[in-house]
Amino acid sequence: MSAKNHIILRVEGMTCDGCARHVTEALKKVPGVDQAQVASWKSGQAVVVAAPEVDEANLIDAVKQSGYRAVLREKSSLEGERRVPPAGGAEYDLMTIGGGSAAFAAAIKAAELGAKVAIIEKGTIGGTCVNIGCVPSKTLIKAAELCYHSAYPTFEGLTACPPPSDWQRVVQQKDELVTALRENKYVHVAEMYPNIKILRGEAKLLGGRKVAVNGTTFSPRKILVATGSHPWAPPIPGLEEAGYLDSTEALSLEALPESLIIIGGGAIGLEFAQLFTRFGVKVMIIEGGPQVAMAEEPEIGDAMVTYLEGEKVRVCANVKIKKVERSDGEYRVHAEIRGVDEICRAKQLMVAAGRRPTTSGFGLEEAGVKLGKRGEILVNEHLQTDNPDIYAAGDCIGDPMYVYVAAYGGGIAVENALNGAGKVFDLFALPRVTFTDPQIASVGLTEAQAKAKGLRVESSVLDLKYVPRALAARNTRGLIKLVAEKDTGRLLGTHVLSAEAGEVIQEATLAIRFGLTVQDLVETFHPYLTMVEGLKLAALTFKKDVGKLSCCAA
Ligand SMILES: Cc1cc2nc3c(=O)[nH]c(=O)nc-3n(C[C@H](O)[C@H](O)[C@H](O)COP(=O)(O)OP(=O)(O)OC[C@H]3O[C@@H](n4cnc5c(N)ncnc54)[C@H](O)[C@@H]3O)c2cc1C
């Protein structure tokens, strides 16, 4: 296999798509360049695949000749020495079934190891996260947040937000972002790796190592199943007949409904409830469990209810749904709420009751791959299934379903499958974020989980009114809860409800991962007037009354 170099240049001076084209053309003309691309002028970078004899100085010079400036950012060997055993006559070392985040992480890792890879995708390349998950939901949430806060520049005491003048334009902007990210982060990235081929079509496993796609049968050396998940709805009488929105459909509504009932008060249900109420929709959340945000500390679930109710969302937990009906353009959810029968009415109904692995109908059982109760692929700690040539990663192996878990799993699976690396899929200290406002972010054990493990624990809860950053921003909505081992002070869990809690949680993630104590947090410098300083203050609360501290919490 001939070695190629993968070179990234930082390009300065580009101000439009035309500039991006000029730079691309200039780079393509340099002898020995196989591929050159400036995905967008805004990216400020050019990616080049070139023969090893191509000197980066020539590339920089070519950019200069076209009127821009460039410096070398990164250079690596793309398909240097083959670092995986030969495929034994197989056309591909690895085939991934699915072309989402787990598959792409796996394919890139495999290509870096010198392997030949095929990604088989039956739907839209990029899978859930970029097309119908993280990216579109978070950009709509941000749009709703901006609309809300611009209507009420002083954050405390928020009440209601007038609907934006043009929902369709907001959806269109969301679609533009999705398209751009899909192209830049998936399609063009794949093109940069000559070892990766994308095959469009539905894959079927035929047993052993055989994979059929579009009438052709392949026998790759290893297979990675990365087929993701799909929305799930509970078996409620009348629900299927009445019809409902899932998260994918809710992200692309042509018009905003006047009112909406959301069944499910988990991360997706909460995010969509706040998103729609901020766009002026009358929203009700119906949750079957004892609290919304079930995975979180009860203090956080309770506070979140208060904030949502402050934005006119009706939140009901512990609800038994008896049936769903739809007629005359109205949904009626017959439910028992706090022991009282009630008919809840709305113009639209959304179900956000979780997702299930996509694992049926493409031959897993025939290939000797076993499934669990929820349809998840059963894997060992190396992500290998019961068929030793088939590995699995991402949502298809079940919870926790996050894109960073999928990508991590894809990489681990490939190293184990192709090189026998024996790497263990280890989710210790896995942070999670719910993108409400304020955000919910957690890592480690809740107090109840720690006690259930038989640990002697202590906890502290800090109201954000003690955090200077929150005071200065006039947004003291939220709290921080720390859970620690009583005898050693080792931090076991951190639970944050605050603006940008998703950023704050990363310090706690490192602390838990590396076994730090509450005292370590106290003794570490935290810049004044940052939200993360709240972690230090929460750590101090184990021993001191923070109300009596001076503002810098020394
Ligand atoms: C609304 C929403 C918001 C989310 N927000 C976040 C967030 O903020 N942060 C976060 O970390 N995670 C978030 N997630 C979860 C995240 O999107 C997923 O965990 C992640 O995308 C899963 O990646 P994957 O590679 O396992 O599967 P996917 O990305 O779903 O890829 C699977 C692919 O396999 C294809 N496929 C299936 N069967 C076959 C077959 N037989 N042949 C060929 N192709 C096949 C499918 O078409 C699909 O494209 C969100 C999810 C949703 C729904």
PDB file of C-alpha atoms in Angstrom, residues 361-507:
ATOM      1  CA  GLY A 361     -34.720  -7.596  10.194  1.00  0.00           C
ATOM      2  CA  PHE A 362     -31.132  -7.774   8.950  1.00  0.00           C
ATOM      3  CA  GLY A 363     -29.993 -11.214   9.996  1.00  0.00           C
ATOM      4  CA  LEU A 364     -28.344 -10.731  13.397  1.00  0.00           C
ATOM      5  CA  GLU A 365     -29.817 -13.891  14.882  1.00  0.00           C
ATOM      6  CA  GLU A 366     -28.925 -15.893  11.756  1.00  0.00           C
ATOM      7  CA  ALA A 367     -25.346 -14.709  12.173  1.00  0.00           C
ATOM      8  CA  GLY A 368     -25.270 -15.975  15.766  1.00  0.00           C
ATOM      9  CA  VAL A 369     -25.524 -12.557  17.418  1.00  0.00           C
ATOM     10  CA  LYS A 370     -27.580 -12.608  20.621  1.00  0.00           C
ATOM     11  CA  LEU A 371     -29.964  -9.844  21.665  1.00  0.00           C
ATOM     12  CA  GLY A 372     -31.091  -8.677  25.107  1.00  0.00           C
ATOM     13  CA  LYS A 373     -34.594  -7.952  26.388  1.00  0.00           C
ATOM     14  CA  ARG A 374     -34.838  -4.512  24.792  1.00  0.00           C
ATOM     15  CA  GLY A 375     -33.369  -5.726  21.514  1.00  0.00           C
ATOM     16  CA  GLU A 376     -29.854  -4.532  22.389  1.00  0.00           C
ATOM     17  CA  ILE A 377     -26.936  -6.473  20.923  1.00  0.00           C
ATOM     18  CA  LEU A 378     -25.195  -8.415  23.663  1.00  0.00           C
ATOM     19  CA  VAL A 379     -21.451  -7.774  23.620  1.00  0.00           C
ATOM     20  CA  ASN A 380     -18.556  -8.610  25.917  1.00  0.00           C
ATOM     21  CA  GLU A 381     -16.294  -5.963  27.462  1.00  0.00           C
ATOM     22  CA  HIS A 382     -14.348  -5.795  24.162  1.00  0.00           C
ATOM     23  CA  LEU A 383     -17.584  -5.101  22.225  1.00  0.00           C
ATOM     24  CA  GLN A 384     -17.431  -8.501  20.548  1.00  0.00           C
ATOM     25  CA  THR A 385     -20.716 -10.346  19.970  1.00  0.00           C
ATOM     26  CA  ASP A 386     -21.287 -14.095  20.223  1.00  0.00           C
ATOM     27  CA  ASN A 387     -20.074 -14.306  16.631  1.00  0.00           C
ATOM     28  CA  PRO A 388     -16.313 -13.703  17.070  1.00  0.00           C
ATOM     29  CA  ASP A 389     -16.068 -11.872  13.721  1.00  0.00           C
ATOM     30  CA  ILE A 390     -18.873  -9.444  14.519  1.00  0.00           C
ATOM     31  CA  TYR A 391     -18.468  -6.482  16.873  1.00  0.00           C
ATOM     32  CA  ALA A 392     -21.081  -3.872  17.792  1.00  0.00           C
ATOM     33  CA  ALA A 393     -21.007  -0.284  19.050  1.00  0.00           C
ATOM     34  CA  GLY A 394     -23.256   2.727  19.534  1.00  0.00           C
ATOM     35  CA  ASP A 395     -26.966   2.874  20.345  1.00  0.00           C
ATOM     36  CA  CYS A 396     -27.515  -0.663  19.019  1.00  0.00           C
ATOM     37  CA  ILE A 397     -25.846  -2.077  22.152  1.00  0.00           C
ATOM     38  CA  GLY A 398     -28.303  -0.187  24.369  1.00  0.00           C
ATOM     39  CA  ASP A 399     -27.958   2.467  27.043  1.00  0.00           C
ATOM     40  CA  PRO A 400     -26.333   4.867  27.577  1.00  0.00           C
ATOM     41  CA  MET A 401     -27.195   6.322  24.170  1.00  0.00           C
ATOM     42  CA  TYR A 402     -24.891   9.292  23.614  1.00  0.00           C
ATOM     43  CA  VAL A 403     -22.920  10.190  20.538  1.00  0.00           C
ATOM     44  CA  TYR A 404     -19.612  10.347  22.415  1.00  0.00           C
ATOM     45  CA  VAL A 405     -20.244   6.845  23.756  1.00  0.00           C
ATOM     46  CA  ALA A 406     -21.016   5.628  20.226  1.00  0.00           C
ATOM     47  CA  ALA A 407     -17.828   7.164  18.802  1.00  0.00           C
ATOM     48  CA  TYR A 408     -15.702   5.846  21.672  1.00  0.00           C
ATOM     49  CA  GLY A 409     -17.196   2.370  21.221  1.00  0.00           C
ATOM     50  CA  GLY A 410     -16.571   2.432  17.466  1.00  0.00           C
ATOM     51  CA  GLY A 411     -12.870   3.130  18.003  1.00  0.00           C
ATOM     52  CA  ILE A 412     -12.452   0.499  20.705  1.00  0.00           C
ATOM     53  CA  ALA A 413     -14.285  -2.159  18.687  1.00  0.00           C
ATOM     54  CA  VAL A 414     -12.041  -1.620  15.660  1.00  0.00           C
ATOM     55  CA  GLU A 415      -8.787  -1.863  17.573  1.00  0.00           C
ATOM     56  CA  ASN A 416     -10.001  -5.048  19.206  1.00  0.00           C
ATOM     57  CA  ALA A 417     -11.430  -6.527  16.006  1.00  0.00           C
ATOM     58  CA  LEU A 418      -8.528  -5.770  13.670  1.00  0.00           C
ATOM     59  CA  ASN A 419      -5.554  -5.849  15.984  1.00  0.00           C
ATOM     60  CA  GLY A 420      -6.691  -7.918  18.961  1.00  0.00           C
ATOM     61  CA  ALA A 421      -5.849  -4.911  21.145  1.00  0.00           C
ATOM     62  CA  GLY A 422      -7.940  -6.270  24.020  1.00  0.00           C
ATOM     63  CA  LYS A 423      -9.186  -2.784  24.921  1.00  0.00           C
ATOM     64  CA  VAL A 424     -12.020  -2.660  27.436  1.00  0.00           C
ATOM     65  CA  PHE A 425     -15.146  -0.579  26.859  1.00  0.00           C
ATOM     66  CA  ASP A 426     -15.109   1.368  30.101  1.00  0.00           C
ATOM     67  CA  LEU A 427     -17.804   3.930  30.891  1.00  0.00           C
ATOM     68  CA  PHE A 428     -16.496   4.943  34.317  1.00  0.00           C
ATOM     69  CA  ALA A 429     -16.999   8.682  34.972  1.00  0.00           C
ATOM     70  CA  LEU A 430     -19.317   9.241  32.003  1.00  0.00           C
ATOM     71  CA  PRO A 431     -20.850  12.720  32.078  1.00  0.00           C
ATOM     72  CA  ARG A 432     -24.297  13.486  30.656  1.00  0.00           C
ATOM     73  CA  VAL A 433     -26.060  16.736  29.835  1.00  0.00           C
ATOM     74  CA  THR A 434     -29.694  17.689  29.332  1.00  0.00           C
ATOM     75  CA  PHE A 435     -29.859  20.863  27.282  1.00  0.00           C
ATOM     76  CA  THR A 436     -32.627  22.640  29.127  1.00  0.00           C
ATOM     77  CA  ASP A 437     -32.192  26.158  30.495  1.00  0.00           C
ATOM     78  CA  PRO A 438     -30.754  25.846  33.099  1.00  0.00           C
ATOM     79  CA  GLN A 439     -28.857  22.779  31.898  1.00  0.00           C
ATOM     80  CA  ILE A 440     -28.691  19.553  33.875  1.00  0.00           C
ATOM     81  CA  ALA A 441     -25.270  17.896  33.937  1.00  0.00           C
ATOM     82  CA  SER A 442     -24.147  14.959  36.030  1.00  0.00           C
ATOM     83  CA  VAL A 443     -21.313  12.538  36.466  1.00  0.00           C
ATOM     84  CA  GLY A 444     -20.846   9.621  38.828  1.00  0.00           C
ATOM     85  CA  LEU A 445     -23.294   8.309  41.397  1.00  0.00           C
ATOM     86  CA  THR A 446     -26.396   9.916  42.836  1.00  0.00           C
ATOM     87  CA  GLU A 447     -26.678   9.824  46.609  1.00  0.00           C
ATOM     88  CA  ALA A 448     -29.217   6.967  46.389  1.00  0.00           C
ATOM     89  CA  GLN A 449     -27.010   4.963  43.989  1.00  0.00           C
ATOM     90  CA  ALA A 450     -23.985   5.374  46.266  1.00  0.00           C
ATOM     91  CA  LYS A 451     -25.977   4.211  49.288  1.00  0.00           C
ATOM     92  CA  ALA A 452     -27.365   1.280  47.334  1.00  0.00           C
ATOM     93  CA  LYS A 453     -23.771   0.212  46.711  1.00  0.00           C
ATOM     94  CA  GLY A 454     -23.270   0.084  50.469  1.00  0.00           C
ATOM     95  CA  LEU A 455     -21.006   3.152  50.577  1.00  0.00           C
ATOM     96  CA  ARG A 456     -21.003   5.506  53.562  1.00  0.00           C
ATOM     97  CA  VAL A 457     -21.760   8.834  51.907  1.00  0.00           C
ATOM     98  CA  GLU A 458     -22.221  12.481  52.671  1.00  0.00           C
ATOM     99  CA  SER A 459     -23.569  15.140  50.364  1.00  0.00           C
ATOM    100  CA  SER A 460     -23.740  18.907  50.027  1.00  0.00           C
ATOM    101  CA  VAL A 461     -26.252  20.990  48.121  1.00  0.00           C
ATOM    102  CA  LEU A 462     -25.360  24.533  47.128  1.00  0.00           C
ATOM    103  CA  ASP A 463     -27.985  26.995  45.965  1.00  0.00           C
ATOM    104  CA  LEU A 464     -26.742  29.083  43.042  1.00  0.00           C
ATOM    105  CA  LYS A 465     -27.505  32.254  44.995  1.00  0.00           C
ATOM    106  CA  TYR A 466     -24.114  31.620  46.645  1.00  0.00           C
ATOM    107  CA  VAL A 467     -22.253  31.503  43.338  1.00  0.00           C
ATOM    108  CA  PRO A 468     -20.954  34.967  42.343  1.00  0.00           C
ATOM    109  CA  ARG A 469     -21.137  34.156  38.630  1.00  0.00           C
ATOM    110  CA  ALA A 470     -24.843  33.379  38.938  1.00  0.00           C
ATOM    111  CA  LEU A 471     -25.442  36.558  40.927  1.00  0.00           C
ATOM    112  CA  ALA A 472     -23.548  38.713  38.444  1.00  0.00           C
ATOM    113  CA  ALA A 473     -25.452  37.162  35.535  1.00  0.00           C
ATOM    114  CA  ARG A 474     -28.721  37.698  37.432  1.00  0.00           C
ATOM    115  CA  ASN A 475     -29.571  34.063  36.925  1.00  0.00           C
ATOM    116  CA  THR A 476     -29.469  32.146  40.190  1.00  0.00           C
ATOM    117  CA  ARG A 477     -31.742  29.366  38.963  1.00  0.00           C
ATOM    118  CA  GLY A 478     -30.121  26.069  39.882  1.00  0.00           C
ATOM    119  CA  LEU A 479     -28.049  24.160  42.381  1.00  0.00           C
ATOM    120  CA  ILE A 480     -24.973  21.992  42.717  1.00  0.00           C
ATOM    121  CA  LYS A 481     -24.998  18.720  44.615  1.00  0.00           C
ATOM    122  CA  LEU A 482     -21.840  16.814  45.484  1.00  0.00           C
ATOM    123  CA  VAL A 483     -21.819  13.246  46.779  1.00  0.00           C
ATOM    124  CA  ALA A 484     -18.668  12.049  48.547  1.00  0.00           C
ATOM    125  CA  GLU A 485     -17.438   9.007  50.420  1.00  0.00           C
ATOM    126  CA  LYS A 486     -17.688   9.855  54.125  1.00  0.00           C
ATOM    127  CA  ASP A 487     -14.448   8.321  55.351  1.00  0.00           C
ATOM    128  CA  THR A 488     -12.111   9.390  52.551  1.00  0.00           C
ATOM    129  CA  GLY A 489     -13.786  12.464  51.056  1.00  0.00           C
ATOM    130  CA  ARG A 490     -13.475  10.861  47.598  1.00  0.00           C
ATOM    131  CA  LEU A 491     -15.856  12.528  45.168  1.00  0.00           C
ATOM    132  CA  LEU A 492     -18.437   9.974  43.988  1.00  0.00           C
ATOM    133  CA  GLY A 493     -20.938  12.114  42.118  1.00  0.00           C
ATOM    134  CA  THR A 494     -21.553  15.656  40.932  1.00  0.00           C
ATOM    135  CA  HIS A 495     -24.925  16.977  39.838  1.00  0.00           C
ATOM    136  CA  VAL A 496     -25.254  20.465  38.445  1.00  0.00           C
ATOM    137  CA  LEU A 497     -28.316  22.465  37.452  1.00  0.00           C
ATOM    138  CA  SER A 498     -27.102  25.792  36.119  1.00  0.00           C
ATOM    139  CA  ALA A 499     -26.487  27.870  33.036  1.00  0.00           C
ATOM    140  CA  GLU A 500     -23.811  26.046  31.018  1.00  0.00           C
ATOM    141  CA  ALA A 501     -23.745  23.128  33.476  1.00  0.00           C
ATOM    142  CA  GLY A 502     -22.417  21.048  30.582  1.00  0.00           C
ATOM    143  CA  GLU A 503     -19.152  22.985  30.786  1.00  0.00           C
ATOM    144  CA  VAL A 504     -18.977  22.881  34.584  1.00  0.00           C
ATOM    145  CA  ILE A 505     -19.325  19.111  34.702  1.00  0.00           C
ATOM    146  CA  GLN A 506     -16.048  18.492  32.917  1.00  0.00           C
ATOM    147  CA  GLU A 507     -13.980  19.441  35.975  1.00  0.00           C
TER     148      GLU A 507
END
